Amino acid sequence: MIYPHLKLLKIMYKKYCIANWKMNLSNAQCREYIDTWNNKNVFNDKVKTIICPPFTSLHLFTDLLQKNTEYGAQNIFYENSGAFTGETSAIMLKELGCKWIIIGHSERRNILNESDEMINKKLLNLMNEGLNPILCIGEKKEDRLRGETNKVIDRQLSSAFKNINLNFNNVMVIAYEPIWAIGTGLNAESDQINEVHYQIRNFINKKGLKNKNISIIYGGSVKEENAEYLSKIDNVDGFLIGGASLDVEIFYNIFNKLQES
Ligand code: PGA
């Protein structure tokens, strides 16, 4: 379903081009990527570029990355310190200059069994620490086939935002990533994306959150070939890009498609 009336209320939200490298690229490859990226013109008022490398490369970003690009981590723990072997806190990541943290990615929900409750605790912690969340939500293929996409999205949003202060000032990104589209080469269709993004925007508005600071982006097999099409969909404020962000030239081409949209 298309929601044309939304155009009448159109607010311009900040656009984002976000790379999620997942568990890829060595430090040497990362240095090379940053060198190439730093020679590109990525200054743009409309589109903010953010790269989320593995933890082990974050220090390179502190020293080497050009100013117009920000960087973030792919996860945090919800406590600031203590006996939590293998975990990393918001405070530690702030020390490395991270401004952004991905939470709720489906790979963490499904492979590492992260619950809605944990994601809520992470969101609360990030807000308290003044970091900017990139909150991922999305339905499984079975959910969509059963006609339960909206129910799943509503559950993920309601639990993530439980006890979140309605007057927060943080900048935030919500990434709609249908799980069946991640890494599969199958991107969602315009109507499917528009409908869920509309639902998310509606949720934010009803919560009374300061919504001009919340952009809603799409993720799931974003590539050079479909970036233009996807960037023109109403209510899409940018992309979260996995596989295609590992190649610096492809990532830059996607950024360009987004800034032209
Ligand atoms: P993909 O991954 O672009 O490789 O589909 C997206 C993501 O998982 O964030």
XYZ file of N, CA and C and ligand atoms in Angstrom:
792
model
N 0.845 -1.198 0.000
C 0.000 0.000 0.000
C 0.887 1.258 0.000
N 0.519 2.271 -0.791
C 1.283 3.521 -0.813
C 0.538 4.534 0.056
N 1.231 5.406 0.689
C 0.611 6.394 1.565
C 0.871 7.793 1.033
N 0.155 8.209 -0.021
C 0.463 9.471 -0.669
C 0.270 10.677 0.244
N -0.663 10.558 1.230
C -0.932 11.703 2.088
C 0.301 12.109 2.897
N 1.245 11.146 3.055
C 2.443 11.478 3.801
C 3.244 12.587 3.135
N 3.131 12.650 1.812
C 3.891 13.655 1.079
C 3.484 15.061 1.529
N 2.215 15.200 1.897
C 1.725 16.510 2.309
C 2.407 16.976 3.594
N 2.782 15.992 4.425
C 3.366 16.338 5.720
C 4.887 16.287 5.675
N 5.416 16.226 4.480
C 6.840 15.894 4.347
C 7.775 16.780 5.171
N 8.500 16.130 6.061
C 9.562 16.809 6.805
C 10.850 16.241 6.234
N 11.853 17.056 6.044
C 13.109 16.524 5.519
C 13.956 15.991 6.679
N 14.150 14.701 6.683
C 14.983 14.105 7.719
C 16.401 13.979 7.162
N 17.343 13.976 8.076
C 18.735 13.788 7.654
C 18.878 12.431 6.976
N 19.680 12.375 5.912
C 19.908 11.084 5.241
C 21.226 10.469 5.718
N 21.243 9.159 5.724
C 22.432 8.440 6.206
C 22.855 7.361 5.230
N 24.178 7.257 5.068
C 24.750 6.166 4.286
C 25.681 5.433 5.262
N 25.244 4.291 5.757
C 25.962 3.635 6.864
C 26.513 2.282 6.423
N 27.802 2.095 6.664
C 28.449 0.825 6.337
C 28.510 -0.049 7.575
N 28.040 -1.280 7.447
C 28.180 -2.266 8.518
C 29.100 -3.358 7.981
N 30.354 -3.294 8.412
C 31.332 -4.244 7.859
C 31.211 -5.640 8.464
N 30.443 -5.761 9.530
C 30.303 -7.054 10.234
C 31.697 -7.577 10.622
N 31.956 -8.886 10.521
C 33.257 -9.412 10.950
C 34.165 -9.562 9.722
N 34.463 -8.415 9.095
C 35.246 -8.416 7.851
C 36.298 -7.315 7.873
N 37.324 -7.518 7.076
C 38.449 -6.603 6.830
C 39.473 -6.581 7.986
N 40.714 -6.834 7.580
C 41.827 -6.804 8.542
C 42.231 -5.345 8.769
N 43.127 -5.124 9.704
C 43.611 -3.751 9.920
C 44.295 -3.195 8.675
N 45.048 -4.051 7.982
C 45.741 -3.572 6.769
C 44.717 -3.181 5.702
N 43.699 -4.002 5.533
C 42.660 -3.680 4.538
C 41.890 -2.423 4.940
N 41.721 -2.279 6.223
C 40.994 -1.130 6.741
C 41.780 0.161 6.472
N 43.095 0.097 6.701
C 43.956 1.273 6.428
C 43.860 1.679 4.966
N 43.903 0.684 4.100
C 43.816 0.941 2.652
C 42.469 1.596 2.300
N 41.416 1.053 2.896
C 40.057 1.573 2.664
C 39.992 3.042 3.088
N 40.506 3.315 4.289
C 40.440 4.690 4.810
C 41.239 5.641 3.912
N 42.416 5.186 3.459
C 43.239 6.016 2.557
C 42.465 6.392 1.310
N 41.826 5.393 0.719
C 41.061 5.655 -0.517
C 39.877 6.555 -0.204
N 39.183 6.249 0.871
C 37.987 7.040 1.250
C 38.346 8.504 1.496
N 39.493 8.723 2.144
C 39.887 10.097 2.479
C 40.150 10.950 1.242
N 40.382 10.312 0.114
C 40.599 11.075 -1.125
C 39.309 11.361 -1.876
N 38.202 10.896 -1.340
C 36.913 11.127 -2.006
C 36.282 12.405 -1.445
N 35.451 12.990 -2.274
C 34.713 14.150 -1.775
C 33.405 13.657 -1.169
N 33.356 13.631 0.144
C 32.128 13.149 0.783
C 31.467 14.246 1.609
N 31.913 15.495 1.375
C 31.255 16.562 2.112
C 29.858 16.763 1.551
N 28.878 16.636 2.396
C 27.501 16.783 1.947
C 26.623 17.092 3.149
N 25.860 18.178 3.036
C 24.985 18.586 4.144
C 23.810 17.641 4.332
N 23.431 17.025 3.203
C 22.197 16.236 3.208
C 22.433 14.803 3.697
N 23.588 14.248 3.329
C 23.847 12.828 3.643
C 25.037 12.698 4.588
N 24.808 12.011 5.695
C 25.932 11.736 6.604
C 26.419 10.311 6.378
N 27.736 10.164 6.272
C 28.302 8.827 6.076
C 28.897 8.327 7.392
N 28.591 7.087 7.699
C 29.093 6.479 8.945
C 29.635 5.093 8.606
N 30.819 4.770 9.116
C 31.369 3.429 8.897
C 31.454 2.706 10.246
N 30.945 1.482 10.285
C 30.998 0.672 11.507
C 31.881 -0.552 11.258
N 33.173 -0.436 11.578
C 34.111 -1.554 11.372
C 34.067 -2.493 12.578
N 34.803 -3.605 12.539
C 34.932 -4.432 13.747
C 35.654 -3.638 14.850
N 35.449 -4.023 16.092
C 36.078 -3.325 17.225
C 37.589 -3.170 17.046
N 38.208 -4.219 16.467
C 39.668 -4.250 16.383
C 40.235 -3.203 15.420
N 39.395 -2.564 14.643
C 39.894 -1.531 13.722
C 39.475 -0.132 14.139
N 38.697 -0.022 15.197
C 38.172 1.311 15.555
C 39.285 2.331 15.817
N 40.401 1.863 16.404
C 41.481 2.815 16.715
C 42.037 3.486 15.459
N 41.983 2.779 14.332
C 42.487 3.368 13.078
C 41.605 4.531 12.647
N 40.329 4.404 12.929
C 39.389 5.455 12.544
C 39.618 6.713 13.385
N 39.956 6.524 14.644
C 40.236 7.657 15.529
C 41.331 8.524 14.931
N 42.359 7.864 14.408
C 43.529 8.615 13.944
C 43.437 9.058 12.492
N 42.835 8.216 11.665
C 43.048 8.419 10.227
C 41.871 8.964 9.434
N 40.669 8.778 9.912
C 39.513 9.070 9.056
C 39.288 10.564 8.855
N 38.930 10.924 7.626
C 38.644 12.340 7.349
C 37.417 12.804 8.139
N 37.383 14.105 8.384
C 36.379 14.670 9.295
C 34.926 14.479 8.833
N 34.706 14.462 7.548
C 33.307 14.433 7.082
C 32.615 13.097 7.266
N 33.359 12.085 7.662
C 32.761 10.772 7.875
C 32.841 10.435 9.362
N 31.768 9.882 9.889
C 31.807 9.468 11.298
C 31.927 7.949 11.365
N 32.167 7.439 12.549
C 32.294 5.987 12.665
C 31.606 5.490 13.925
N 31.313 4.203 13.909
C 30.580 3.651 15.038
C 30.944 2.198 15.270
N 30.365 1.645 16.340
C 30.611 0.244 16.676
C 29.389 -0.592 16.311
N 29.603 -1.881 16.242
C 28.515 -2.777 15.812
C 27.708 -3.342 16.982
N 28.124 -2.993 18.200
C 27.451 -3.541 19.380
C 27.976 -2.830 20.631
N 27.226 -2.916 21.731
C 27.734 -2.523 23.057
C 27.111 -3.451 24.086
N 27.623 -3.385 25.308
C 26.925 -4.020 26.422
C 26.189 -2.916 27.169
N 25.175 -3.299 27.951
C 24.337 -2.266 28.567
C 24.808 -1.765 29.923
N 25.896 -2.363 30.471
C 26.470 -1.825 31.715
C 27.740 -1.062 31.353
N 28.141 -0.131 32.233
C 29.314 0.682 31.903
C 30.649 0.065 32.309
N 30.622 -0.867 33.284
C 31.851 -1.579 33.654
C 31.447 -2.780 34.497
N 32.410 -3.653 34.770
C 32.111 -4.793 35.648
C 32.555 -6.118 35.065
N 32.099 -7.188 35.706
C 32.524 -8.532 35.328
C 31.665 -9.050 34.174
N 31.969 -8.582 32.997
C 31.201 -8.986 31.807
C 32.206 -9.366 30.711
N 32.770 -10.535 30.857
C 33.857 -10.982 29.983
C 33.482 -10.867 28.507
N 34.366 -10.239 27.775
C 34.178 -10.159 26.322
C 33.315 -9.003 25.870
N 32.765 -8.242 26.823
C 31.866 -7.153 26.422
C 32.587 -5.802 26.395
N 31.955 -4.835 25.760
C 32.532 -3.497 25.599
C 31.463 -2.468 25.959
N 31.845 -1.449 26.714
C 30.810 -0.507 27.181
C 30.770 0.769 26.344
N 29.677 1.484 26.517
C 29.496 2.756 25.820
C 30.613 3.728 26.170
N 31.009 3.734 27.445
C 32.071 4.653 27.884
C 33.383 4.354 27.156
N 33.692 3.061 27.014
C 34.932 2.674 26.314
C 34.888 3.104 24.847
N 33.720 2.961 24.265
C 33.591 3.304 22.845
C 33.639 4.815 22.633
N 33.115 5.543 23.594
C 33.196 7.011 23.497
C 34.656 7.459 23.518
N 35.449 6.750 24.329
C 36.881 7.073 24.413
C 37.569 6.918 23.068
N 37.047 5.996 22.268
C 37.623 5.768 20.927
C 37.028 6.722 19.889
N 36.187 7.619 20.340
C 35.631 8.617 19.415
C 34.388 8.158 18.677
N 33.835 7.009 19.075
C 32.612 6.531 18.409
C 31.449 7.425 18.782
N 30.641 7.731 17.798
C 29.419 8.491 18.101
C 28.190 7.622 17.900
N 28.359 6.526 17.180
C 27.224 5.715 16.745
C 27.393 4.269 17.173
N 26.286 3.620 17.515
C 26.356 2.199 17.855
C 25.170 1.482 17.222
N 25.462 0.397 16.531
C 24.384 -0.445 16.001
C 23.879 -1.332 17.146
N 22.572 -1.359 17.326
C 22.006 -2.327 18.290
C 20.831 -3.061 17.643
N 20.605 -4.267 18.101
C 19.443 -5.026 17.635
C 19.593 -5.613 16.242
N 20.820 -5.696 15.736
C 20.966 -6.293 14.401
C 20.445 -7.731 14.431
N 19.826 -8.152 13.350
C 19.197 -9.483 13.346
C 20.218 -10.599 13.542
N 21.480 -10.363 13.135
C 22.478 -11.413 13.350
C 22.754 -11.591 14.842
N 22.682 -10.506 15.590
C 22.851 -10.617 17.044
C 21.591 -11.178 17.700
N 20.450 -10.787 17.194
C 19.205 -11.337 17.758
C 19.152 -12.853 17.512
N 19.526 -13.271 16.305
C 19.298 -14.672 15.936
C 20.477 -15.596 16.236
N 21.701 -15.113 16.004
C 22.849 -16.012 16.230
C 23.270 -15.952 17.702
N 23.181 -14.764 18.307
C 23.663 -14.609 19.681
C 22.521 -14.486 20.693
N 21.313 -14.764 20.206
C 20.138 -14.808 21.100
C 19.873 -13.536 21.889
N 20.137 -12.394 21.313
C 19.819 -11.147 22.023
C 18.309 -10.963 22.073
N 17.828 -10.674 23.273
C 16.375 -10.540 23.445
C 15.945 -9.082 23.275
N 14.639 -8.893 23.112
C 14.088 -7.539 23.049
C 14.454 -6.763 24.321
N 14.454 -7.479 25.449
C 14.757 -6.828 26.722
C 16.209 -6.304 26.752
N 17.129 -7.101 26.223
C 18.531 -6.655 26.186
C 18.677 -5.436 25.278
N 17.958 -5.462 24.191
C 18.063 -4.352 23.236
C 17.525 -3.072 23.874
N 16.459 -3.210 24.644
C 15.924 -2.062 25.379
C 16.960 -1.518 26.368
N 17.643 -2.427 27.083
C 18.655 -1.979 28.059
C 19.802 -1.268 27.340
N 20.157 -1.781 26.168
C 21.237 -1.151 25.397
C 20.819 0.238 24.932
N 19.587 0.350 24.492
C 19.098 1.643 24.015
C 19.094 2.660 25.168
N 18.608 2.227 26.338
C 18.585 3.122 27.504
C 20.002 3.581 27.855
N 20.927 2.627 27.826
C 22.314 2.956 28.161
C 22.910 3.958 27.164
N 22.663 3.735 25.882
C 23.189 4.643 24.851
C 22.631 6.048 25.022
N 21.321 6.117 25.297
C 20.700 7.427 25.462
C 21.314 8.148 26.658
N 21.505 7.399 27.753
C 22.106 8.006 28.953
C 23.521 8.493 28.691
N 24.235 7.776 27.858
C 25.636 8.122 27.597
C 25.795 9.116 26.454
N 24.698 9.526 25.871
C 24.763 10.540 24.801
C 25.310 10.010 23.481
N 25.217 8.695 23.296
C 25.641 8.125 22.006
C 24.427 7.993 21.081
N 24.678 7.923 19.808
C 23.574 7.850 18.846
C 23.330 6.408 18.413
N 22.133 5.895 18.677
C 21.848 4.505 18.311
C 21.475 4.355 16.834
N 21.859 3.224 16.292
C 21.319 2.777 15.008
C 20.559 1.495 15.361
N 19.276 1.639 15.575
C 18.464 0.512 16.050
C 17.915 -0.272 14.860
N 18.241 -1.573 14.810
C 17.770 -2.395 13.682
C 16.537 -3.201 14.093
N 15.578 -3.228 13.204
C 14.394 -4.066 13.404
C 14.041 -4.703 12.057
N 13.281 -5.772 12.107
C 12.892 -6.393 10.831
C 12.296 -7.766 11.050
N 11.481 -8.181 10.116
C 10.756 -9.447 10.255
C 11.460 -10.583 9.518
N 11.178 -11.805 9.958
C 11.676 -12.993 9.255
C 10.759 -13.282 8.070
N 11.226 -14.136 7.198
C 10.414 -14.497 6.031
C 9.075 -15.117 6.458
N 9.142 -16.010 7.474
C 7.913 -16.665 7.948
C 6.911 -15.636 8.465
N 7.421 -14.592 9.145
C 6.516 -13.557 9.674
C 5.777 -12.886 8.518
N 6.529 -12.568 7.471
C 5.900 -11.884 6.330
C 4.887 -12.805 5.649
N 5.271 -14.075 5.480
C 4.351 -15.008 4.811
C 3.071 -15.198 5.627
N 3.181 -15.123 6.948
C 1.998 -15.265 7.810
C 1.206 -13.968 7.927
N 1.695 -12.914 7.273
C 1.008 -11.615 7.360
C 1.235 -10.942 8.707
N 2.380 -11.266 9.357
C 2.595 -10.735 10.712
C 3.713 -9.695 10.787
N 4.076 -9.146 9.631
C 5.175 -8.172 9.627
C 4.897 -7.013 10.585
N 3.703 -6.421 10.484
C 3.417 -5.239 11.296
C 3.408 -5.558 12.798
N 2.936 -6.780 13.102
C 2.906 -7.203 14.505
C 4.340 -7.321 15.058
N 5.221 -7.913 14.262
C 6.612 -8.097 14.707
C 7.296 -6.736 14.874
N 7.085 -5.859 13.907
C 7.704 -4.524 13.971
C 7.189 -3.783 15.209
N 5.906 -3.900 15.461
C 5.331 -3.219 16.613
C 5.925 -3.761 17.916
N 6.070 -5.084 17.983
C 6.653 -5.679 19.198
C 8.098 -5.199 19.402
N 8.875 -5.202 18.305
C 10.282 -4.795 18.427
C 10.401 -3.328 18.840
N 9.549 -2.488 18.267
C 9.603 -1.059 18.609
C 9.149 -0.817 20.043
N 8.007 -1.423 20.406
C 7.463 -1.173 21.747
C 8.442 -1.621 22.811
N 9.074 -2.774 22.605
C 9.993 -3.228 23.650
C 11.285 -2.416 23.630
N 11.779 -2.051 22.468
C 13.025 -1.264 22.425
C 12.845 0.086 23.114
N 11.682 0.703 22.948
C 11.459 2.054 23.480
C 10.862 2.083 24.889
N 10.735 0.912 25.514
C 10.164 0.881 26.864
C 11.010 1.756 27.820
N 10.348 2.619 28.542
C 11.004 3.527 29.513
C 11.996 4.516 28.898
N 11.909 4.738 27.621
C 12.792 5.741 27.004
C 12.180 7.123 27.239
N 13.007 8.025 27.718
C 12.564 9.389 27.991
C 12.052 10.053 26.706
N 10.837 10.524 26.774
C 10.211 11.051 25.562
C 10.849 12.334 25.051
N 11.607 13.001 25.906
C 12.170 14.285 25.466
C 13.655 14.208 25.156
N 14.113 13.038 24.778
C 15.547 12.917 24.550
C 15.991 13.792 23.373
N 17.242 14.188 23.444
C 17.770 15.056 22.382
C 18.693 14.326 21.430
N 18.917 13.052 21.690
C 19.870 12.320 20.852
C 19.406 12.272 19.407
N 20.389 12.178 18.546
C 20.098 11.881 17.154
C 20.021 10.363 17.073
N 19.101 9.863 16.278
C 18.924 8.408 16.244
C 18.537 7.941 14.846
N 18.960 6.734 14.528
C 18.569 6.140 13.252
C 17.869 4.817 13.546
N 16.739 4.588 12.886
C 16.102 3.271 12.970
C 16.259 2.634 11.594
N 16.836 1.430 11.578
C 17.045 0.742 10.294
C 16.044 -0.389 10.160
N 15.218 -0.292 9.146
C 14.320 -1.411 8.839
C 15.077 -2.378 7.935
N 15.324 -3.577 8.461
C 16.058 -4.582 7.702
C 15.270 -5.896 7.711
N 14.475 -6.139 6.674
C 13.790 -7.436 6.627
C 14.841 -8.542 6.580
N 14.726 -9.502 7.477
C 15.804 -10.493 7.624
C 16.002 -11.296 6.331
N 14.905 -11.528 5.625
C 14.989 -12.301 4.386
C 15.724 -11.547 3.276
N 15.967 -10.257 3.490
C 16.663 -9.472 2.459
C 18.143 -9.287 2.786
N 18.554 -9.656 3.999
C 19.950 -9.408 4.399
C 20.881 -10.449 3.793
N 21.814 -9.967 2.999
C 22.831 -10.838 2.415
C 22.292 -11.846 1.419
N 21.065 -11.679 0.978
C 20.460 -12.675 0.081
C 20.410 -12.214 -1.370
N 20.651 -10.915 -1.582
C 20.523 -10.376 -2.931
C 19.089 -9.976 -3.242
N 18.171 -10.252 -2.317
C 16.751 -9.904 -2.528
C 16.421 -8.652 -1.733
N 16.229 -7.530 -2.398
C 15.818 -6.364 -1.611
C 14.295 -6.336 -1.511
N 13.787 -5.672 -0.463
C 12.333 -5.552 -0.344
C 11.820 -4.610 -1.429
N 10.534 -4.734 -1.731
C 9.919 -3.881 -2.760
C 9.500 -2.553 -2.154
N 9.324 -1.595 -3.049
C 8.970 -0.246 -2.636
C 7.760 -0.192 -1.683
N 6.688 -0.901 -2.014
C 5.486 -0.857 -1.171
C 5.744 -1.452 0.213
N 6.516 -2.539 0.229
C 6.815 -3.197 1.515
C 7.630 -2.260 2.410
N 8.596 -1.585 1.812
C 9.461 -0.690 2.588
C 8.653 0.521 3.058
N 7.897 1.089 2.119
C 7.109 2.279 2.447
C 6.136 2.011 3.590
N 5.515 0.857 3.548
C 4.517 0.528 4.575
C 5.158 0.427 5.964
N 6.296 -0.285 6.033
C 6.932 -0.442 7.351
C 7.529 0.887 7.830
N 8.114 1.653 6.918
C 8.692 2.942 7.335
C 7.589 3.875 7.831
N 6.443 3.799 7.189
C 5.299 4.595 7.632
C 4.881 4.164 9.045
N 4.856 2.850 9.256
C 4.483 2.322 10.581
C 5.467 2.809 11.657
N 6.746 2.794 11.310
C 7.764 3.234 12.281
C 7.576 4.729 12.592
N 7.377 5.526 11.544
C 7.219 6.976 11.743
C 5.988 7.248 12.612
N 4.935 6.498 12.357
C 3.705 6.641 13.118
C 3.943 6.312 14.595
N 4.690 5.253 14.831
C 5.013 4.841 16.199
C 5.756 5.973 16.913
N 6.750 6.528 16.229
C 7.561 7.601 16.835
C 6.675 8.810 17.137
N 5.834 9.163 16.193
C 4.961 10.322 16.391
C 4.021 10.106 17.575
N 3.466 8.899 17.649
C 2.526 8.613 18.747
C 3.220 8.657 20.101
N 4.475 8.256 20.124
C 5.245 8.273 21.372
C 5.588 9.695 21.771
N 5.420 10.623 20.836
C 5.750 12.019 21.133
C 7.244 12.263 21.159
N 8.004 11.373 20.533
C 9.455 11.561 20.523
C 9.790 12.744 19.619
N 10.898 13.376 19.912
C 11.326 14.530 19.117
C 11.738 14.012 17.749
N 10.776 13.859 16.891
C 11.024 13.007 15.730
C 11.886 13.615 14.640
N 12.156 14.890 14.693
C 12.982 15.437 13.612
C 14.420 14.909 13.686
N 14.758 14.357 14.843
C 16.102 13.797 15.004
C 16.172 12.314 14.696
N 15.064 11.735 14.282
C 15.067 10.290 14.039
C 14.859 10.019 12.555
N 15.871 9.456 11.931
C 15.752 9.086 10.513
C 15.476 7.592 10.414
N 14.758 7.218 9.377
C 14.425 5.796 9.187
C 15.066 5.326 7.880
N 15.969 4.370 8.006
C 16.704 3.935 6.819
C 16.365 2.482 6.491
N 16.758 2.064 5.297
C 16.488 0.693 4.858
C 17.808 -0.074 4.749
N 17.764 -1.364 5.098
C 18.923 -2.232 4.897
C 18.467 -3.601 4.430
N 19.285 -4.250 3.636
C 18.948 -5.580 3.109
C 19.260 -5.618 1.630
N 20.489 -6.095 1.322
C 20.931 -6.222 -0.067
C 20.888 -4.906 -0.840
N 21.277 -3.814 -0.176
C 21.442 -2.548 -0.921
C 22.727 -2.685 -1.730
N 22.633 -2.391 -3.032
C 23.776 -2.524 -3.940
C 23.825 -1.296 -4.846
N 24.897 -1.205 -5.603
C 25.004 -0.123 -6.588
C 23.795 -0.118 -7.517
N 23.379 -1.335 -7.910
C 22.337 -1.473 -8.940
C 20.952 -1.044 -8.448
N 20.679 -1.219 -7.130
C 19.321 -0.859 -6.688
C 19.286 0.410 -5.829
N 20.459 1.016 -5.616
C 20.517 2.168 -4.689
C 19.660 3.336 -5.169
N 19.645 3.554 -6.475
C 18.890 4.696 -6.983
C 17.392 4.466 -6.762
N 16.945 3.266 -7.135
C 15.534 2.903 -6.960
C 15.131 3.011 -5.484
N 15.952 2.428 -4.607
C 15.604 2.415 -3.182
C 15.633 3.816 -2.574
N 16.556 4.654 -3.072
C 16.683 5.992 -2.476
C 15.509 6.892 -2.844
N 14.759 6.493 -3.860
C 13.630 7.341 -4.276
C 12.318 6.966 -3.581
N 12.360 5.920 -2.776
C 11.127 5.493 -2.093
C 10.797 6.498 -0.981
N 9.531 6.879 -0.912
C 9.107 7.816 0.131
C 9.423 7.254 1.502
N 9.804 8.087 2.400
C 10.079 7.730 3.801
C 11.377 6.943 3.991
N 12.200 6.856 2.953
C 13.496 6.188 3.121
C 14.568 7.266 3.275
N 15.155 7.318 4.483
C 16.139 8.369 4.759
C 17.574 7.860 4.637
N 17.775 6.814 3.876
C 19.137 6.327 3.671
C 19.230 4.824 3.812
N 20.481 4.348 3.941
C 20.719 2.894 3.899
C 21.678 2.422 4.989
N 21.461 1.178 5.408
C 22.461 0.435 6.185
C 22.957 -0.665 5.245
N 24.256 -0.636 4.969
C 24.783 -1.480 3.887
C 25.823 -2.455 4.432
N 25.598 -3.731 4.205
C 26.541 -4.756 4.657
C 27.545 -5.065 3.555
N 27.326 -6.174 2.858
C 28.262 -6.677 1.847
C 28.798 -5.617 0.890
N 27.918 -4.780 0.365
C 28.348 -3.812 -0.658
C 29.221 -2.690 -0.080
N 29.259 -2.571 1.248
C 30.088 -1.495 1.827
C 31.544 -1.930 1.981
N 31.822 -3.209 1.739
C 33.198 -3.691 1.923
C 34.122 -3.241 0.792
N 33.537 -2.861 -0.315
C 34.320 -2.342 -1.441
C 34.162 -0.824 -1.445
N 35.271 -0.139 -1.264
C 35.221 1.312 -1.075
C 34.590 2.037 -2.273
N 34.881 1.557 -3.481
C 34.329 2.237 -4.673
C 32.811 2.032 -4.755
N 32.374 0.829 -4.429
C 30.927 0.548 -4.468
C 30.211 1.370 -3.394
N 30.800 1.417 -2.220
C 30.180 2.192 -1.133
C 30.071 3.674 -1.532
N 31.128 4.168 -2.163
C 31.117 5.576 -2.603
C 30.046 5.807 -3.683
N 29.908 4.852 -4.581
C 28.874 4.995 -5.628
C 27.481 5.007 -5.014
N 27.272 4.190 -3.983
C 25.959 4.175 -3.320
C 25.728 5.522 -2.614
N 26.766 6.027 -1.972
C 26.677 7.353 -1.328
C 26.255 8.401 -2.375
N 26.874 8.341 -3.544
C 26.548 9.326 -4.597
C 25.114 9.212 -5.064
N 24.621 7.977 -5.167
C 23.225 7.787 -5.588
C 22.288 8.403 -4.555
N 22.666 8.254 -3.304
C 21.823 8.778 -2.223
C 21.837 10.308 -2.209
N 22.990 10.868 -2.441
C 23.037 12.348 -2.396
C 22.361 12.972 -3.618
N 22.264 12.203 -4.695
C 21.575 12.730 -5.887
C 20.059 12.608 -5.771
N 19.602 11.782 -4.812
C 18.156 11.480 -4.783
C 17.334 12.649 -4.241
P 23.580 -6.682 3.398
O 23.539 -6.495 4.995
O 23.672 -5.283 2.807
O 24.801 -7.496 3.138
O 22.319 -7.348 2.996
C 22.827 -5.466 5.608
C 22.956 -5.550 7.098
O 22.979 -6.670 7.644
O 23.032 -4.526 7.786
